[in-house]
């Protein structure tokens, strides 16, 4: 038994998990009668291998067999709890941890501290994300605490290559400034409204005769000197109540803030929109309590790294900004961003978005972190016109269907943001398509995905050498990738 156990440990150290599992099985098969009551460590090792091979049910079975064989080997309580967490059974996992603590007494507390904290955090995450998934009709994935990676998503069932895992609408978004020069879209839902004939065309009445592809006249903001447009009155009223009351361009201070943002980065506009939504919700509460603010709670779920500390060369937008800075003779891009953040915040605090009772959200540190969350968790989103309008515009503009611009912007998605990175991802993010009718982001399988397998996407261009990939990941996301591909390339 010991020889096969040693062999299994060696295979495990080399990353040969399946071979290690086979050796542990042989160790159990060759156990003598005298060794039957000391098989706990081998079952524990088997259980961990099963977890690494995305077989939490098998891992649970091995942990329970280990406890039956050798109840005093407490690590199998840990393995049992770990497997139960992967299966989404937090209550049973906490029960297993409690049993292990009671069995081991004070000496076992350090053993279970990590798994206990993970179980409690996963329970909190499930309570939050399960409701959002249910509201969004997302059923194919579940949120889990992934060891060494924080929260992540696992598949609730198997998926075939090309199959959609889930689709999600952004919880926060803005139309890009570049897109605004050409495309009219609803300020509330990003619905395509029309294309301006030239960049000098006005965005406030009268504008209909200056546009193409409009199958109905949009609704304007309640204030005539504001350029915001909407699909209908319902969208306009919803936007006003959610955030536009504080961000209406009819206010001179707001106008000044928007001008600065359009000349620097759209991230400031999205940050202002988020803060306006938090402030509006706060004011609407009978007994204002930030701990109960749903928008603030949602924002805090996103990973926050200060924008001023993020490497500038990672995204295409960042590369563009870096080139602009170099043209202006700026050598210290970090200092430039810090100055931009301070200027933007000063302007924002003069707008109706600012609420003195929420002053803690209007500090440079928090604003910098909010911009960082936007930078690291944003996706390009698009809402295309319907096929009839698309065909009409294609003929008028003398371009192909794919060249007709839709409503484009930047959005943050709650569930999608839980996806972890891999340089060999099993899923990918797919944007809008004709006839979709919304700006949902879709997650599609790049290859077959098995039950309980973690769903991953790529944050960067994975067709680069290992060193380049990790430089980008370290600079933008503050981690080195340890996926199977990277570990293999290191050897």
Tab-separated table of C-alpha atoms in Angstrom:
chain	number	residue	atom	x	y	z
A	1	UNK	CA	0.000	0.000	0.000
A	2	UNK	CA	2.723	2.448	0.985
A	3	UNK	CA	4.654	1.924	-2.260
A	4	UNK	CA	1.628	2.798	-4.405
A	5	UNK	CA	0.829	5.731	-2.108
A	6	UNK	CA	4.369	7.061	-2.572
A	7	UNK	CA	4.052	6.596	-6.318
A	8	UNK	CA	0.780	8.534	-6.272
A	9	UNK	CA	2.376	11.381	-4.357
A	10	UNK	CA	5.185	11.562	-6.901
A	11	UNK	CA	2.733	11.641	-9.822
A	12	UNK	CA	0.729	14.350	-8.048
A	13	UNK	CA	3.849	16.478	-7.555
A	14	UNK	CA	4.488	16.233	-11.309
A	15	UNK	CA	0.949	17.381	-12.081
A	16	UNK	CA	-0.069	13.933	-13.388
A	17	UNK	CA	-3.392	13.914	-11.506
A	18	UNK	CA	-5.031	11.008	-13.344
A	19	UNK	CA	-1.960	8.818	-12.880
A	20	UNK	CA	-1.810	9.817	-9.213
A	21	UNK	CA	-5.454	8.798	-8.809
A	22	UNK	CA	-4.721	5.439	-10.405
A	23	UNK	CA	-1.836	4.850	-7.982
A	24	UNK	CA	-3.993	5.735	-4.969
A	25	UNK	CA	-6.629	3.267	-6.184
A	26	UNK	CA	-3.957	0.552	-6.380
A	27	UNK	CA	-2.781	1.475	-2.883
A	28	UNK	CA	-6.282	0.880	-1.511
A	29	UNK	CA	-6.683	-2.343	-3.471
A	30	UNK	CA	-3.412	-3.679	-2.078
A	31	UNK	CA	-4.040	-2.696	1.540
A	32	UNK	CA	-3.580	-5.503	4.038
A	33	UNK	CA	-6.068	-6.190	6.827
A	34	UNK	CA	-3.742	-4.421	9.259
A	35	UNK	CA	-3.743	-1.349	6.977
A	36	UNK	CA	-7.528	-1.146	6.493
A	37	UNK	CA	-7.963	1.232	9.425
A	38	UNK	CA	-5.219	3.645	8.304
A	39	UNK	CA	-6.416	4.376	4.768
A	40	UNK	CA	-7.699	7.858	5.629
A	41	UNK	CA	-4.790	9.803	4.053
A	42	UNK	CA	-5.106	7.886	0.779
A	43	UNK	CA	-8.832	8.547	0.544
A	44	UNK	CA	-8.074	12.195	1.292
A	45	UNK	CA	-5.557	12.333	-1.548
A	46	UNK	CA	-8.017	10.573	-3.863
A	47	UNK	CA	-10.729	13.054	-2.930
A	48	UNK	CA	-8.493	15.995	-3.767
A	49	UNK	CA	-7.535	14.442	-7.114
A	50	UNK	CA	-11.212	14.000	-7.930
A	51	UNK	CA	-11.843	17.655	-7.173
A	52	UNK	CA	-9.007	18.688	-9.478
A	53	UNK	CA	-10.556	16.494	-12.177
A	54	UNK	CA	-13.949	18.243	-11.740
A	55	UNK	CA	-15.614	15.292	-10.056
A	56	UNK	CA	-16.983	16.687	-6.771
A	57	UNK	CA	-19.435	13.788	-6.374
A	58	UNK	CA	-16.561	11.312	-6.534
A	59	UNK	CA	-14.539	13.521	-4.175
A	60	UNK	CA	-17.409	13.487	-1.679
A	61	UNK	CA	-17.669	9.691	-1.910
A	62	UNK	CA	-13.938	9.242	-1.235
A	63	UNK	CA	-13.985	11.668	1.709
A	64	UNK	CA	-16.887	9.775	3.291
A	65	UNK	CA	-15.160	6.417	2.723
A	66	UNK	CA	-12.057	7.883	4.352
A	67	UNK	CA	-14.050	8.944	7.417
A	68	UNK	CA	-15.624	5.501	7.629
A	69	UNK	CA	-12.221	3.836	7.341
A	70	UNK	CA	-10.341	6.147	9.728
A	71	UNK	CA	-12.619	8.605	11.618
A	72	UNK	CA	-9.659	10.152	13.414
A	73	UNK	CA	-8.108	11.451	10.181
A	74	UNK	CA	-9.741	14.897	10.257
A	75	UNK	CA	-8.526	16.036	6.820
A	76	UNK	CA	-11.382	14.046	5.274
A	77	UNK	CA	-13.882	16.341	6.989
A	78	UNK	CA	-12.093	19.133	5.131
A	79	UNK	CA	-12.277	17.174	1.856
A	80	UNK	CA	-15.949	16.433	2.434
A	81	UNK	CA	-16.714	20.119	3.023
A	82	UNK	CA	-14.683	21.110	-0.039
A	83	UNK	CA	-16.624	18.687	-2.257
A	84	UNK	CA	-19.957	19.855	-0.837
A	85	UNK	CA	-19.030	23.465	-1.595
A	86	UNK	CA	-18.291	22.547	-5.210
A	87	UNK	CA	-21.732	20.924	-5.333
A	88	UNK	CA	-23.334	24.100	-3.997
A	89	UNK	CA	-24.330	22.574	-0.666
A	90	UNK	CA	-23.027	25.228	1.724
A	91	UNK	CA	-25.240	24.181	4.628
A	92	UNK	CA	-24.001	20.592	4.525
A	93	UNK	CA	-20.414	21.822	4.119
A	94	UNK	CA	-20.684	23.933	7.271
A	95	UNK	CA	-22.146	20.913	9.081
A	96	UNK	CA	-19.148	18.778	8.020
A	97	UNK	CA	-16.780	21.499	9.255
A	98	UNK	CA	-18.593	21.618	12.592
A	99	UNK	CA	-18.353	17.840	12.963
A	100	UNK	CA	-14.632	17.976	12.200
A	101	UNK	CA	-14.072	20.716	14.765
A	102	UNK	CA	-15.996	18.783	17.418
A	103	UNK	CA	-14.059	15.620	16.643
A	104	UNK	CA	-10.665	17.318	16.766
A	105	UNK	CA	-11.246	19.850	19.509
A	106	UNK	CA	-9.143	23.008	19.833
A	107	UNK	CA	-6.235	21.513	17.860
A	108	UNK	CA	-8.381	21.270	14.692
A	109	UNK	CA	-9.466	24.899	14.458
A	110	UNK	CA	-6.502	25.942	12.292
A	111	UNK	CA	-7.205	23.041	9.907
A	112	UNK	CA	-10.764	24.174	9.240
A	113	UNK	CA	-10.299	27.948	9.381
A	114	UNK	CA	-9.710	28.351	5.640
A	115	UNK	CA	-12.558	26.069	4.495
A	116	UNK	CA	-14.904	27.607	7.068
A	117	UNK	CA	-14.262	31.120	5.752
A	118	UNK	CA	-14.709	29.896	2.170
A	119	UNK	CA	-18.013	28.242	3.044
A	120	UNK	CA	-19.356	31.375	4.676
A	121	UNK	CA	-18.210	33.556	1.768
A	122	UNK	CA	-19.722	31.171	-0.779
A	123	UNK	CA	-22.998	31.233	1.134
A	124	UNK	CA	-23.009	35.046	0.937
A	125	UNK	CA	-22.147	34.946	-2.767
A	126	UNK	CA	-24.862	32.414	-3.534
A	127	UNK	CA	-27.459	34.465	-1.692
A	128	UNK	CA	-26.528	37.483	-3.818
A	129	UNK	CA	-25.883	35.949	-7.240
A	130	UNK	CA	-28.554	33.254	-7.193
A	131	UNK	CA	-31.215	35.958	-7.034
A	132	UNK	CA	-29.617	37.902	-9.890
A	133	UNK	CA	-29.301	34.741	-11.970
A	134	UNK	CA	-32.901	33.833	-11.320
A	135	UNK	CA	-34.058	37.327	-12.332
A	136	UNK	CA	-31.951	37.112	-15.517
A	137	UNK	CA	-33.008	33.571	-16.395
A	138	UNK	CA	-29.435	32.258	-16.010
A	139	UNK	CA	-29.507	28.535	-15.202
A	140	UNK	CA	-26.444	26.916	-16.759
A	141	UNK	CA	-23.828	28.122	-14.256
A	142	UNK	CA	-23.396	28.678	-10.522
A	143	UNK	CA	-21.057	30.911	-8.553
A	144	UNK	CA	-18.421	29.174	-6.445
A	145	UNK	CA	-15.359	30.048	-4.408
A	146	UNK	CA	-12.466	28.723	-6.489
A	147	UNK	CA	-9.393	27.869	-4.440
A	148	UNK	CA	-6.613	30.321	-5.228
A	149	UNK	CA	-8.784	32.461	-7.515
A	150	UNK	CA	-11.625	33.890	-5.422
A	151	UNK	CA	-15.100	33.652	-6.876
A	152	UNK	CA	-15.724	31.917	-10.172
A	153	UNK	CA	-18.406	30.151	-12.209
A	154	UNK	CA	-18.851	26.412	-12.705
A	155	UNK	CA	-21.079	24.606	-15.199
A	156	UNK	CA	-24.294	23.131	-13.780
A	157	UNK	CA	-24.466	20.755	-16.735
A	158	UNK	CA	-22.367	19.756	-19.715
A	159	UNK	CA	-22.196	22.061	-22.767
A	160	UNK	CA	-21.249	21.341	-26.372
A	161	UNK	CA	-18.834	23.497	-28.362
A	162	UNK	CA	-20.667	26.570	-29.699
A	163	UNK	CA	-23.520	26.263	-27.191
A	164	UNK	CA	-24.576	29.346	-25.235
A	165	UNK	CA	-24.006	29.043	-21.494
A	166	UNK	CA	-25.862	32.215	-20.577
A	167	UNK	CA	-26.712	35.736	-21.701
A	168	UNK	CA	-26.757	38.837	-19.524
A	169	UNK	CA	-27.717	42.488	-19.778
A	170	UNK	CA	-25.265	45.047	-18.374
A	171	UNK	CA	-26.189	46.451	-14.981
A	172	UNK	CA	-24.310	49.693	-15.737
A	173	UNK	CA	-23.433	51.050	-19.187
A	174	UNK	CA	-22.858	54.156	-21.300
A	175	UNK	CA	-22.765	54.801	-25.023
A	176	UNK	CA	-19.235	55.512	-26.198
A	177	UNK	CA	-18.406	59.121	-27.086
A	178	UNK	CA	-17.132	58.104	-30.515
A	179	UNK	CA	-20.353	56.217	-31.253
A	180	UNK	CA	-22.450	59.233	-30.210
A	181	UNK	CA	-20.974	61.222	-33.100
A	182	UNK	CA	-22.672	58.896	-35.562
A	183	UNK	CA	-25.413	56.876	-33.882
A	184	UNK	CA	-28.506	57.875	-31.950
A	185	UNK	CA	-29.429	55.452	-29.183
A	186	UNK	CA	-31.720	55.295	-26.170
A	187	UNK	CA	-29.956	56.691	-23.122
A	188	UNK	CA	-31.727	54.105	-20.949
A	189	UNK	CA	-31.490	50.805	-22.868
A	190	UNK	CA	-29.014	51.563	-25.707
A	191	UNK	CA	-31.679	50.696	-28.287
A	192	UNK	CA	-30.673	51.769	-31.818
A	193	UNK	CA	-32.636	54.878	-32.872
A	194	UNK	CA	-30.900	56.063	-36.038
A	195	UNK	CA	-27.727	57.256	-37.749
A	196	UNK	CA	-26.777	60.907	-38.091
A	197	UNK	CA	-26.003	61.942	-41.659
A	198	UNK	CA	-22.883	63.766	-40.513
A	199	UNK	CA	-21.065	64.416	-37.244
A	200	UNK	CA	-22.231	68.031	-37.150
A	201	UNK	CA	-25.946	67.101	-37.072
A	202	UNK	CA	-27.731	68.237	-33.908
A	203	UNK	CA	-28.828	65.695	-31.286
A	204	UNK	CA	-31.715	67.843	-30.053
A	205	UNK	CA	-34.901	68.834	-31.948
A	206	UNK	CA	-35.264	69.305	-34.812
A	207	UNK	CA	-33.090	66.318	-35.746
A	208	UNK	CA	-35.330	63.736	-37.440
A	209	UNK	CA	-34.640	65.058	-40.939
A	210	UNK	CA	-30.914	64.851	-40.172
A	211	UNK	CA	-31.075	61.096	-39.528
A	212	UNK	CA	-31.272	57.809	-41.389
A	213	UNK	CA	-32.848	54.510	-40.362
A	214	UNK	CA	-35.408	55.913	-37.924
A	215	UNK	CA	-38.620	53.879	-37.902
A	216	UNK	CA	-40.103	56.047	-35.155
A	217	UNK	CA	-39.378	59.427	-33.626
A	218	UNK	CA	-37.478	59.205	-30.341
A	219	UNK	CA	-38.627	60.837	-27.120
A	220	UNK	CA	-36.453	63.655	-25.804
A	221	UNK	CA	-35.473	64.566	-22.266
A	222	UNK	CA	-37.963	66.626	-20.264
A	223	UNK	CA	-35.507	69.511	-20.451
A	224	UNK	CA	-35.322	70.887	-23.982
A	225	UNK	CA	-31.624	71.785	-23.835
A	226	UNK	CA	-30.542	68.240	-22.936
A	227	UNK	CA	-29.395	65.917	-25.722
A	228	UNK	CA	-30.564	62.623	-24.126
A	229	UNK	CA	-32.924	60.572	-26.300
A	230	UNK	CA	-35.161	57.608	-25.489
A	231	UNK	CA	-37.164	54.858	-27.202
A	232	UNK	CA	-40.347	55.913	-25.472
A	233	UNK	CA	-41.713	57.709	-22.433
A	234	UNK	CA	-41.315	54.615	-20.258
A	235	UNK	CA	-37.559	54.560	-20.897
A	236	UNK	CA	-37.342	58.323	-20.341
A	237	UNK	CA	-39.200	58.166	-17.001
A	238	UNK	CA	-37.195	55.148	-15.825
A	239	UNK	CA	-33.918	56.883	-16.671
A	240	UNK	CA	-35.019	60.072	-14.891
A	241	UNK	CA	-35.903	58.193	-11.709
A	242	UNK	CA	-32.800	55.984	-11.773
A	243	UNK	CA	-30.092	58.549	-12.511
A	244	UNK	CA	-30.834	61.175	-15.201
A	245	UNK	CA	-32.379	63.645	-12.785
A	246	UNK	CA	-28.870	64.121	-11.417
A	247	UNK	CA	-27.055	63.839	-14.764
A	248	UNK	CA	-29.249	65.964	-17.019
A	249	UNK	CA	-27.110	68.052	-19.370
A	250	UNK	CA	-29.406	71.045	-18.835
A	251	UNK	CA	-27.390	71.703	-15.664
A	252	UNK	CA	-24.310	73.819	-16.473
A	253	UNK	CA	-22.107	72.002	-13.942
A	254	UNK	CA	-23.117	68.637	-15.358
A	255	UNK	CA	-22.420	69.911	-18.859
A	256	UNK	CA	-18.914	70.965	-17.800
A	257	UNK	CA	-18.299	67.537	-16.234
A	258	UNK	CA	-19.456	65.774	-19.410
A	259	UNK	CA	-17.240	67.939	-21.618
A	260	UNK	CA	-14.205	67.033	-19.512
A	261	UNK	CA	-15.142	63.338	-19.619
A	262	UNK	CA	-15.635	63.365	-23.392
A	263	UNK	CA	-12.163	64.890	-23.759
A	264	UNK	CA	-10.473	62.422	-21.387
A	265	UNK	CA	-12.182	59.047	-20.855
A	266	UNK	CA	-15.728	57.668	-20.999
A	267	UNK	CA	-14.986	55.862	-17.711
A	268	UNK	CA	-15.799	59.083	-15.853
A	269	UNK	CA	-19.282	59.201	-17.401
A	270	UNK	CA	-20.010	55.621	-16.360
A	271	UNK	CA	-18.667	56.313	-12.850
A	272	UNK	CA	-20.931	59.371	-12.573
A	273	UNK	CA	-23.912	57.313	-13.739
A	274	UNK	CA	-23.210	54.652	-11.103
A	275	UNK	CA	-22.854	57.240	-8.349
A	276	UNK	CA	-26.073	58.928	-9.493
A	277	UNK	CA	-27.905	55.592	-9.284
A	278	UNK	CA	-26.563	55.015	-5.761
A	279	UNK	CA	-27.592	58.531	-4.721
A	280	UNK	CA	-31.085	58.207	-6.210
A	281	UNK	CA	-31.674	54.905	-4.443
A	282	UNK	CA	-30.317	56.346	-1.195
A	283	UNK	CA	-32.730	59.288	-1.363
A	284	UNK	CA	-35.693	57.011	-2.147
A	285	UNK	CA	-35.171	54.900	0.985
A	286	UNK	CA	-37.541	55.657	3.836
A	287	UNK	CA	-34.637	55.249	6.256
A	288	UNK	CA	-31.476	55.759	4.176
A	289	UNK	CA	-28.918	53.055	4.922
A	290	UNK	CA	-25.919	52.487	2.642
A	291	UNK	CA	-25.633	48.886	3.819
A	292	UNK	CA	-29.013	48.256	2.156
A	293	UNK	CA	-28.203	50.120	-1.057
A	294	UNK	CA	-28.508	47.517	-3.834
A	295	UNK	CA	-26.557	49.511	-6.409
A	296	UNK	CA	-23.678	50.097	-4.002
A	297	UNK	CA	-23.707	46.437	-2.979
A	298	UNK	CA	-23.539	45.479	-6.654
A	299	UNK	CA	-20.615	47.821	-7.347
A	300	UNK	CA	-18.681	46.377	-4.417
A	301	UNK	CA	-18.961	42.917	-5.986
A	302	UNK	CA	-16.702	44.006	-8.811
A	303	UNK	CA	-12.961	43.665	-8.320
A	304	UNK	CA	-11.615	47.110	-7.496
A	305	UNK	CA	-8.051	48.078	-8.296
A	306	UNK	CA	-7.179	51.741	-8.476
A	307	UNK	CA	-7.195	52.920	-12.076
A	308	UNK	CA	-4.118	55.041	-11.449
A	309	UNK	CA	-2.117	51.865	-10.690
A	310	UNK	CA	-3.312	49.785	-13.671
A	311	UNK	CA	-0.925	49.360	-16.592
A	312	UNK	CA	-1.991	51.579	-19.453
A	313	UNK	CA	-0.986	49.325	-22.317
A	314	UNK	CA	-3.385	46.408	-21.778
A	315	UNK	CA	-6.625	47.443	-23.496
A	316	UNK	CA	-7.043	48.951	-26.944
A	317	UNK	CA	-8.535	52.017	-25.275
A	318	UNK	CA	-5.525	52.226	-22.979
A	319	UNK	CA	-3.128	51.975	-25.893
A	320	UNK	CA	-4.952	54.811	-27.647
A	321	UNK	CA	-4.819	56.974	-24.516
A	322	UNK	CA	-1.121	56.193	-24.091
A	323	UNK	CA	-0.372	57.261	-27.662
A	324	UNK	CA	-2.349	60.465	-27.108
A	325	UNK	CA	-0.361	61.153	-23.953
A	326	UNK	CA	2.947	60.639	-25.770
A	327	UNK	CA	1.851	63.044	-28.507
A	328	UNK	CA	1.194	65.615	-25.788
A	329	UNK	CA	4.677	65.077	-24.388
A	330	UNK	CA	3.517	63.207	-21.274
A	331	UNK	CA	6.080	60.683	-20.019
A	332	UNK	CA	4.454	59.808	-16.668
A	333	UNK	CA	1.098	58.325	-17.619
A	334	UNK	CA	0.264	57.390	-14.010
A	335	UNK	CA	0.652	60.999	-12.880
A	336	UNK	CA	-1.506	62.073	-15.792
A	337	UNK	CA	-4.276	59.694	-14.705
A	338	UNK	CA	-4.110	60.894	-11.100
A	339	UNK	CA	-4.519	64.476	-12.304
A	340	UNK	CA	-7.432	63.470	-14.559
A	341	UNK	CA	-9.153	61.697	-11.659
A	342	UNK	CA	-8.805	64.723	-9.379
A	343	UNK	CA	-10.096	67.126	-12.045
A	344	UNK	CA	-13.040	64.883	-12.871
A	345	UNK	CA	-13.987	64.429	-9.219
A	346	UNK	CA	-13.805	68.173	-8.561
A	347	UNK	CA	-16.198	68.791	-11.453
A	348	UNK	CA	-18.507	65.955	-10.382
A	349	UNK	CA	-18.811	67.313	-6.848
A	350	UNK	CA	-20.285	70.501	-8.310
A	351	UNK	CA	-23.085	68.571	-10.046
A	352	UNK	CA	-26.409	67.289	-8.618
A	353	UNK	CA	-24.813	63.832	-8.487
A	354	UNK	CA	-22.964	64.859	-5.342
A	355	UNK	CA	-24.763	64.114	-2.081
A	356	UNK	CA	-23.141	65.327	1.129
A	357	UNK	CA	-24.603	62.367	3.038
A	358	UNK	CA	-22.586	60.106	0.719
A	359	UNK	CA	-19.308	62.007	1.015
A	360	UNK	CA	-17.386	58.761	1.620
A	361	UNK	CA	-18.114	57.805	-2.007
A	362	UNK	CA	-16.706	61.062	-3.355
A	363	UNK	CA	-13.125	60.742	-2.139
A	364	UNK	CA	-10.205	60.452	-4.572
A	365	UNK	CA	-9.399	56.924	-3.343
A	366	UNK	CA	-12.958	55.627	-3.797
A	367	UNK	CA	-13.383	57.356	-7.159
A	368	UNK	CA	-10.041	55.966	-8.338
A	369	UNK	CA	-11.133	52.476	-7.240
A	370	UNK	CA	-14.493	52.848	-8.963
A	371	UNK	CA	-12.788	53.835	-12.224
A	372	UNK	CA	-10.474	50.852	-11.766
A	373	UNK	CA	-13.468	48.531	-11.336
A	374	UNK	CA	-14.941	49.934	-14.545
A	375	UNK	CA	-11.643	49.530	-16.384
A	376	UNK	CA	-11.128	45.899	-15.362
A	377	UNK	CA	-14.738	44.686	-15.582
A	378	UNK	CA	-16.094	46.413	-18.682
A	379	UNK	CA	-17.136	44.846	-21.956
A	380	UNK	CA	-17.846	46.344	-25.332
A	381	UNK	CA	-21.610	46.114	-25.856
A	382	UNK	CA	-23.647	46.629	-29.011
A	383	UNK	CA	-27.320	46.894	-29.972
A	384	UNK	CA	-27.889	46.508	-33.700
A	385	UNK	CA	-30.896	47.743	-35.715
A	386	UNK	CA	-33.458	45.183	-36.876
A	387	UNK	CA	-32.851	43.461	-40.221
A	388	UNK	CA	-35.261	45.682	-42.194
A	389	UNK	CA	-33.579	48.891	-40.992
A	390	UNK	CA	-30.140	47.301	-41.327
A	391	UNK	CA	-30.781	46.385	-44.973
A	392	UNK	CA	-32.129	49.879	-45.710
A	393	UNK	CA	-29.088	51.536	-44.144
A	394	UNK	CA	-26.731	49.194	-45.961
A	395	UNK	CA	-28.130	50.353	-49.295
A	396	UNK	CA	-28.227	54.055	-48.348
A	397	UNK	CA	-24.679	54.052	-47.023
A	398	UNK	CA	-23.415	51.708	-49.750
A	399	UNK	CA	-21.745	49.394	-47.231
A	400	UNK	CA	-22.109	45.741	-46.245
A	401	UNK	CA	-24.528	44.715	-43.485
A	402	UNK	CA	-21.643	44.165	-41.054
A	403	UNK	CA	-20.330	47.698	-41.701
A	404	UNK	CA	-23.548	49.426	-40.598
A	405	UNK	CA	-22.814	50.880	-37.159
A	406	UNK	CA	-25.052	49.928	-34.273
A	407	UNK	CA	-25.394	51.471	-30.816
A	408	UNK	CA	-22.109	50.776	-29.068
A	409	UNK	CA	-20.833	51.394	-25.600
A	410	UNK	CA	-19.201	50.036	-22.470
A	411	UNK	CA	-21.051	47.915	-19.939
A	412	UNK	CA	-20.452	46.125	-16.652
A	413	UNK	CA	-22.084	42.740	-16.130
A	414	UNK	CA	-22.574	41.212	-12.713
A	415	UNK	CA	-22.519	37.458	-13.411
A	416	UNK	CA	-20.091	37.645	-16.332
A	417	UNK	CA	-17.593	39.488	-14.105
A	418	UNK	CA	-17.294	36.326	-11.983
A	419	UNK	CA	-15.586	34.477	-14.842
A	420	UNK	CA	-11.918	33.833	-14.181
A	421	UNK	CA	-9.127	34.016	-16.739
A	422	UNK	CA	-7.342	31.154	-18.433
A	423	UNK	CA	-4.833	31.176	-21.277
A	424	UNK	CA	-6.655	28.071	-22.501
A	425	UNK	CA	-10.264	29.210	-21.919
A	426	UNK	CA	-13.252	26.950	-22.475
A	427	UNK	CA	-15.645	29.856	-23.190
A	428	UNK	CA	-15.675	33.232	-24.905
A	429	UNK	CA	-17.630	36.485	-24.773
A	430	UNK	CA	-19.840	37.185	-27.793
A	431	UNK	CA	-21.485	40.550	-28.494
A	432	UNK	CA	-24.648	41.592	-30.308
A	433	UNK	CA	-26.131	40.169	-33.483
A	434	UNK	CA	-28.872	41.219	-35.901
A	435	UNK	CA	-32.366	40.714	-34.551
A	436	UNK	CA	-31.177	40.348	-30.967
A	437	UNK	CA	-33.046	43.488	-29.892
A	438	UNK	CA	-30.929	44.170	-26.807
A	439	UNK	CA	-27.318	44.698	-25.732
A	440	UNK	CA	-26.865	41.380	-23.956
A	441	UNK	CA	-23.454	39.795	-23.743
A	442	UNK	CA	-23.430	36.074	-24.429
A	443	UNK	CA	-21.023	33.475	-23.074
A	444	UNK	CA	-20.455	30.668	-25.573
A	445	UNK	CA	-18.499	27.418	-25.200
A	446	UNK	CA	-15.212	27.351	-27.179
A	447	UNK	CA	-15.040	23.597	-26.657
A	448	UNK	CA	-17.069	20.949	-24.848
A	449	UNK	CA	-17.485	21.778	-21.155
A	450	UNK	CA	-18.149	19.032	-18.611
A	451	UNK	CA	-20.422	19.091	-15.588
A	452	UNK	CA	-18.873	21.001	-12.621
A	453	UNK	CA	-15.983	22.269	-14.747
A	454	UNK	CA	-14.987	25.862	-14.050
A	455	UNK	CA	-15.999	28.181	-16.891
A	456	UNK	CA	-13.156	30.477	-17.946
A	457	UNK	CA	-12.562	33.181	-20.540
A	458	UNK	CA	-9.459	35.053	-21.659
A	459	UNK	CA	-8.827	38.581	-20.394
A	460	UNK	CA	-6.055	39.212	-22.930
A	461	UNK	CA	-4.759	38.115	-26.320
A	462	UNK	CA	-3.736	34.496	-25.683
A	463	UNK	CA	-1.851	34.151	-28.986
A	464	UNK	CA	1.203	35.662	-27.309
A	465	UNK	CA	4.233	34.050	-25.625
A	466	UNK	CA	3.970	33.069	-21.952
A	467	UNK	CA	6.170	35.933	-20.737
A	468	UNK	CA	4.179	38.588	-22.621
A	469	UNK	CA	0.870	37.200	-21.368
A	470	UNK	CA	1.950	37.268	-17.743
A	471	UNK	CA	3.428	40.759	-18.034
A	472	UNK	CA	0.042	42.012	-19.256
A	473	UNK	CA	-1.921	40.066	-16.636
A	474	UNK	CA	0.362	41.212	-13.835
A	475	UNK	CA	0.205	44.840	-14.912
A	476	UNK	CA	-3.545	45.034	-15.473
A	477	UNK	CA	-5.025	42.391	-13.181
A	478	UNK	CA	-2.305	41.905	-10.562
A	479	UNK	CA	-1.832	38.149	-10.971
A	480	UNK	CA	0.234	35.549	-12.838
A	481	UNK	CA	-1.761	32.928	-14.692
A	482	UNK	CA	-1.405	29.384	-13.347
A	483	UNK	CA	-3.657	27.612	-15.822
A	484	UNK	CA	-2.602	24.212	-17.191
A	485	UNK	CA	-1.292	25.763	-20.403
A	486	UNK	CA	0.941	28.232	-18.558
A	487	UNK	CA	2.227	25.597	-16.132
A	488	UNK	CA	3.038	23.305	-19.078
A	489	UNK	CA	4.864	26.106	-20.955
A	490	UNK	CA	6.939	26.897	-17.862
A	491	UNK	CA	8.373	23.377	-17.803
